[in-house]
Short mmCIF file of C-alpha atoms in Angstrom, two decimals:
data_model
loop_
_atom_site.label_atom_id
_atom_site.label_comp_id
_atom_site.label_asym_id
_atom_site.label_seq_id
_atom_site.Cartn_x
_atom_site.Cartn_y
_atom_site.Cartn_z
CA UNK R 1 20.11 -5.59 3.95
CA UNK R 2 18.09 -2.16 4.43
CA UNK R 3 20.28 0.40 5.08
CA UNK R 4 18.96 3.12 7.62
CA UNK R 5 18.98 5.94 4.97
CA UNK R 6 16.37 4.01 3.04
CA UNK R 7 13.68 3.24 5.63
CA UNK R 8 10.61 4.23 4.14
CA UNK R 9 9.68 8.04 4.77
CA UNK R 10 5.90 9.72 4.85
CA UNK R 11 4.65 12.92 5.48
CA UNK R 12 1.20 14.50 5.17
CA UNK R 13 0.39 18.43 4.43
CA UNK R 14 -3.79 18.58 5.10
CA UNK R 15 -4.54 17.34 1.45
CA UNK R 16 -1.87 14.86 0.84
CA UNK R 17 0.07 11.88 1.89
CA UNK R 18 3.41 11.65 0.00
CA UNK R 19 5.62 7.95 1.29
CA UNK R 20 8.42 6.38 -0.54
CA UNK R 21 10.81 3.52 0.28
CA UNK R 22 13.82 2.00 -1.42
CA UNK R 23 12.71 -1.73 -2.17
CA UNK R 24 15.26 -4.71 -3.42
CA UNK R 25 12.92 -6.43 -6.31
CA UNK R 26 12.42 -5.16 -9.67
CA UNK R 27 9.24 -3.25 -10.31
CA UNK R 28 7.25 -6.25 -11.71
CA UNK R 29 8.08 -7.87 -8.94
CA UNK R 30 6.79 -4.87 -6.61
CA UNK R 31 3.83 -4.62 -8.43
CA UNK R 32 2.82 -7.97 -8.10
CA UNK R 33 3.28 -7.48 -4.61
CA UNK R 34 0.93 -4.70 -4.27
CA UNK R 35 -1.87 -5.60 -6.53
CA UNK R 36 -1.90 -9.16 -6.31
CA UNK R 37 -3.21 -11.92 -4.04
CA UNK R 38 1.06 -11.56 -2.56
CA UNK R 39 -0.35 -8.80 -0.61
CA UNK R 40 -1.92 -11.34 1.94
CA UNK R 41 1.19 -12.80 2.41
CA UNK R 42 2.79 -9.18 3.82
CA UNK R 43 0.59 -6.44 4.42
CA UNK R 44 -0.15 -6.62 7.98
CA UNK R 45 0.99 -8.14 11.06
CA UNK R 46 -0.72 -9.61 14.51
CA UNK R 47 -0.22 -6.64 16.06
CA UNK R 48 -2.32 -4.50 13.54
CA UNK R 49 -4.15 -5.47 10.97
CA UNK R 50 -4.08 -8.31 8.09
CA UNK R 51 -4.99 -8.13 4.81
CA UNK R 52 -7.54 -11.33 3.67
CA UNK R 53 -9.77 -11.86 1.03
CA UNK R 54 -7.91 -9.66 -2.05
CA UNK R 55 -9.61 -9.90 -5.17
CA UNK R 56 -8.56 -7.56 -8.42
CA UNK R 57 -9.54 -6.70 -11.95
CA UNK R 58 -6.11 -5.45 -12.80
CA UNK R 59 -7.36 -3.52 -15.22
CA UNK R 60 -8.16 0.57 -16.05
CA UNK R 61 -11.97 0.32 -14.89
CA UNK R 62 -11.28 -2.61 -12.97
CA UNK R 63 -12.11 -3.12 -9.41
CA UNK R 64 -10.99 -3.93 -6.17
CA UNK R 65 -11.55 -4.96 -2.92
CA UNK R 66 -10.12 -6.56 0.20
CA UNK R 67 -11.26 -7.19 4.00
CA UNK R 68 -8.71 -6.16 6.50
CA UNK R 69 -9.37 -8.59 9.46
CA UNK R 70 -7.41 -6.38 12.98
CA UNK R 71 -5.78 -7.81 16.10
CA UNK R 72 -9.13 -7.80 17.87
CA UNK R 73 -10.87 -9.87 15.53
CA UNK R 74 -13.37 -7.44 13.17
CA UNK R 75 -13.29 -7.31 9.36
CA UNK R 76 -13.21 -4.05 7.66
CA UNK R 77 -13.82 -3.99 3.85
CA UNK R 78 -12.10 -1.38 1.55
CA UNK R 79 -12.93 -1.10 -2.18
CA UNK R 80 -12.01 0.86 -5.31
CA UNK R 81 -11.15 1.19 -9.16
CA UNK R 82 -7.96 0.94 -11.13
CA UNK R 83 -7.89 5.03 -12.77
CA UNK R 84 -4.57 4.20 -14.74
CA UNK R 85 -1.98 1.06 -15.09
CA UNK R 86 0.97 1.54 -16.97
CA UNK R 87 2.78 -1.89 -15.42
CA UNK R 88 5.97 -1.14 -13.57
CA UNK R 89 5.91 2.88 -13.98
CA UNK R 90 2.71 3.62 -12.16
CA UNK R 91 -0.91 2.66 -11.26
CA UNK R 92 -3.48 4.73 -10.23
CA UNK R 93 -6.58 3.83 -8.27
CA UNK R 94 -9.75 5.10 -6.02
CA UNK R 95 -9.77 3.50 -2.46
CA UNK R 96 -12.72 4.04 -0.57
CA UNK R 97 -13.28 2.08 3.44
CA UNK R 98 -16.59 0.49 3.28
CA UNK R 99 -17.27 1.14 6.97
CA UNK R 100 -17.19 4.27 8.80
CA UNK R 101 -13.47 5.07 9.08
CA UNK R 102 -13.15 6.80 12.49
CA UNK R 103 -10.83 9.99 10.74
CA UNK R 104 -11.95 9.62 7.15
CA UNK R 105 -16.07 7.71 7.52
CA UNK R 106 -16.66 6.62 3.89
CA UNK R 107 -14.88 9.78 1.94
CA UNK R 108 -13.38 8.14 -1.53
CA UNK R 109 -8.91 9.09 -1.62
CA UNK R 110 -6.81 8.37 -4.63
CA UNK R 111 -3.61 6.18 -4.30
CA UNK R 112 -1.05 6.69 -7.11
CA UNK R 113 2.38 4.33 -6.75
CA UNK R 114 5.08 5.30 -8.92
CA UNK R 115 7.78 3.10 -10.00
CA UNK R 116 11.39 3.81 -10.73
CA UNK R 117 14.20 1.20 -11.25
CA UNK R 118 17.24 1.83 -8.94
CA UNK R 119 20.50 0.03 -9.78
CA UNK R 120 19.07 -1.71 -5.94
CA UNK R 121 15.70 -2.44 -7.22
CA UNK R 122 13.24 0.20 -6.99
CA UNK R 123 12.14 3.59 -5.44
CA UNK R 124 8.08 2.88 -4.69
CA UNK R 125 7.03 6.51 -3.72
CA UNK R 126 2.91 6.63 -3.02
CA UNK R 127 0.62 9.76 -3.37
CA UNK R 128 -2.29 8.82 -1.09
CA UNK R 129 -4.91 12.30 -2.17
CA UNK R 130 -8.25 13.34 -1.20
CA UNK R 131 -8.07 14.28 2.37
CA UNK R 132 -8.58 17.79 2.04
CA UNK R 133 -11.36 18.61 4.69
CA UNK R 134 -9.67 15.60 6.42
CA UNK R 135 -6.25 16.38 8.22
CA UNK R 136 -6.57 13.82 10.97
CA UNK R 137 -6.79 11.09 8.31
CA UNK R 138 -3.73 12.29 6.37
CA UNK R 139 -1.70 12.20 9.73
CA UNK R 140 -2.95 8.66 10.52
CA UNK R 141 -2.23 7.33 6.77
CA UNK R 142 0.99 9.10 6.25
CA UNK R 143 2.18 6.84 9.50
CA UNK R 144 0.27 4.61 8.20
CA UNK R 145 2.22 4.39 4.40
CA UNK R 146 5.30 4.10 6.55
CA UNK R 147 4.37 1.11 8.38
CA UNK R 148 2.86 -0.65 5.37
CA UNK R 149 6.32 0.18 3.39
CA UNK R 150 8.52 -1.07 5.74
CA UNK R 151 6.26 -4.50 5.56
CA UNK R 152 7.12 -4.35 1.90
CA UNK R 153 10.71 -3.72 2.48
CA UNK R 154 10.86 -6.70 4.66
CA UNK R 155 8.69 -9.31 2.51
CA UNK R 156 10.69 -8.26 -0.44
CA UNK R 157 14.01 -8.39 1.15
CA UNK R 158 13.37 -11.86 2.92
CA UNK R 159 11.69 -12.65 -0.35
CA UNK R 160 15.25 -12.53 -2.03
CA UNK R 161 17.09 -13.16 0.69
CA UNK R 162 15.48 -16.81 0.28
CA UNK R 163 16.42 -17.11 -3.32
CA UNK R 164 20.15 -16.08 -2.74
CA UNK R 165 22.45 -18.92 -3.59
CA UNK R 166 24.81 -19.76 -0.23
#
């Protein structure tokens, strides 16, 4: 159960997106989640967006790329690099939309998530930078973050809900 106080939270100043979210899975397991193909399985829903088509080098240099396919039927492609992977603390990488983004066009942003273990599971806060000449596109991804967390929250809680013995 996700209790109210830790609904996922994000904000945005004109530079920065900061989000965070109390998770029930260990940070391996959140990980794998986020940077695996899991994330097809969660991020998105008919109403929005869904991600297809993930494909990673999970590795520092590595790449990545998925195509986010939205509730009217287009494919958008997003890409990027893995900057830093310490597995279950933090990983760092570029993201970059490979269409013209209506608030952000093609303008490269840095996603960090940072891990920490909770005796629940694990604090996942995200530092989405970059946006600096870009304020409209931190507003939309800080509400953004938000939605995508509370996805997580509810894969990984159903997730263990499924494995709970009766």
């Amino acid at each position: 159960m996700i209790l109210p106080h830790s609904w996922p939270r994000a904000m945005a100043n004109t530079e920065t997106v900061m989000a965070s979210a109390e998770l029930p899975a260990s940070p391996q397991q959140v990980v794998t989640a986020l940077l695996t193909s899991d994330v097809e399985r969660w991020w998105g829903s008919a109403e929005t967006y869904r991600m297809i088509g993930w494909a990673a080098d999970l590795r520092v240099g590595g790449s990545w790329r998925v195509i986010v396919r939205t509730a009217d039927g287009r494919t958008l492609p997003a890409s990027g690099s893995f900057l830093e992977i310490a597995t279950g603390l933090r990983v760092v990488q570029t993201r970059r939309y490979d269409w013209d983004h209506p608030t952000l066009g093609r303008h490269e942003t840095t996603v960090a998530y940072l891990l920490e273990p909770t005796s629940a599971g694990t604090r996942l806060t995200v530092c989405h930078g970059g946006f600096a000449g870009f304020p409209d596109a931190a507003a939309e991804h800080a509400e953004g973050w938000a939605r995508v967390l509370g996805w997580l929250q509810a894969h990984l809680g159903c997730r263990l809900a499924a494995r709970a013995p009766p």
